[in-house]
Amino acid sequence: MRLILYSKPGCHLCEGLQEKLEKIQNLSFELEIRDITTREDWFSAYEYEVPVLYLSNHRGAEDTEEKPLPRPSPRASVQQLEQMLRKYLAN
């Protein structure tokens, strides 16, 4: 499983979420950080929305499904974030 975090430099909410995701130890996932300032399509889509989190079910080179996850509260603990992710992994 792969989580994709759309972020941008200087975004404190993005940095906070990334730190919490990196502290999760009881779930196995790859974290990919996508800087929205590197692509015009990402920037126009997420300029006012970051941080944005997606769950990617990579099934092959051509068969990848990405679904958006609800934005966790900046006050959520690492444990609460892990519980939220478990809920969406079960689906």
XYZ file of C-alpha atoms in Angstrom:
91
model
C 0.000 0.000 0.000
C 1.169 3.495 -0.759
C 0.048 6.797 0.707
C 0.515 9.922 -1.375
C 0.789 13.245 0.427
C 0.364 16.335 -1.730
C 2.332 19.074 -0.026
C 4.202 22.299 -0.658
C 7.242 23.959 0.892
C 6.505 26.044 3.977
C 3.173 24.319 4.687
C 3.203 23.656 8.428
C 0.089 21.468 8.273
C 1.778 19.370 5.580
C 4.957 19.018 7.619
C 2.994 18.045 10.725
C 1.026 15.373 8.882
C 4.173 13.997 7.255
C 5.898 13.717 10.654
C 2.941 11.829 12.114
C 2.711 9.478 9.141
C 6.415 8.697 9.466
C 5.912 7.777 13.155
C 3.264 5.138 12.460
C 4.864 1.767 13.179
C 1.989 -0.716 13.210
C 0.973 -0.285 9.564
C 3.052 -1.096 6.542
C 2.915 1.525 3.805
C 5.140 3.504 1.504
C 4.836 7.280 1.853
C 5.252 9.331 -1.308
C 5.481 13.104 -0.945
C 4.399 15.087 -3.995
C 5.414 18.741 -4.047
C 2.569 20.542 -5.810
C 4.898 23.345 -6.904
C 6.679 20.935 -9.272
C 3.692 20.357 -11.565
C 1.149 22.845 -12.821
C -1.757 20.364 -12.727
C -1.076 19.485 -9.078
C -0.683 23.141 -8.161
C -3.972 24.189 -9.738
C -5.797 21.241 -8.170
C -4.391 21.520 -4.624
C -3.093 25.078 -4.192
C -5.605 25.869 -1.440
C -6.220 22.297 -0.265
C -2.883 20.958 0.997
C -2.222 18.732 2.778
C -4.103 16.212 0.649
C -3.766 12.502 1.311
C -4.474 9.714 -1.183
C -4.440 5.958 -0.827
C -2.874 4.246 -3.830
C -3.521 0.612 -4.630
C -0.712 -0.062 -7.055
C -1.620 -3.208 -8.966
C 0.778 -2.914 -11.857
C 2.354 -0.431 -14.217
C -0.957 0.491 -15.826
C -3.428 -0.470 -13.098
C -3.175 2.039 -10.259
C -6.158 3.324 -8.341
C -5.836 6.421 -6.166
C -8.603 7.427 -3.816
C -8.668 10.552 -1.657
C -8.764 10.161 2.102
C -10.431 12.655 4.441
C -8.075 15.258 5.813
C -7.137 14.344 9.379
C -7.350 17.010 12.036
C -4.015 18.727 12.705
C -4.675 17.903 16.369
C -4.997 14.167 15.711
C -2.392 12.068 17.457
C -0.267 9.470 15.692
C -2.527 6.790 17.203
C -5.701 8.494 15.952
C -4.174 8.860 12.483
C -3.261 5.168 12.484
C -6.843 4.236 13.453
C -8.214 6.352 10.612
C -5.880 4.696 8.111
C -6.835 1.214 9.345
C -10.478 2.051 8.703
C -9.784 2.937 5.065
C -7.464 0.004 4.508
C -10.243 -2.368 5.524
C -12.452 -1.079 2.671
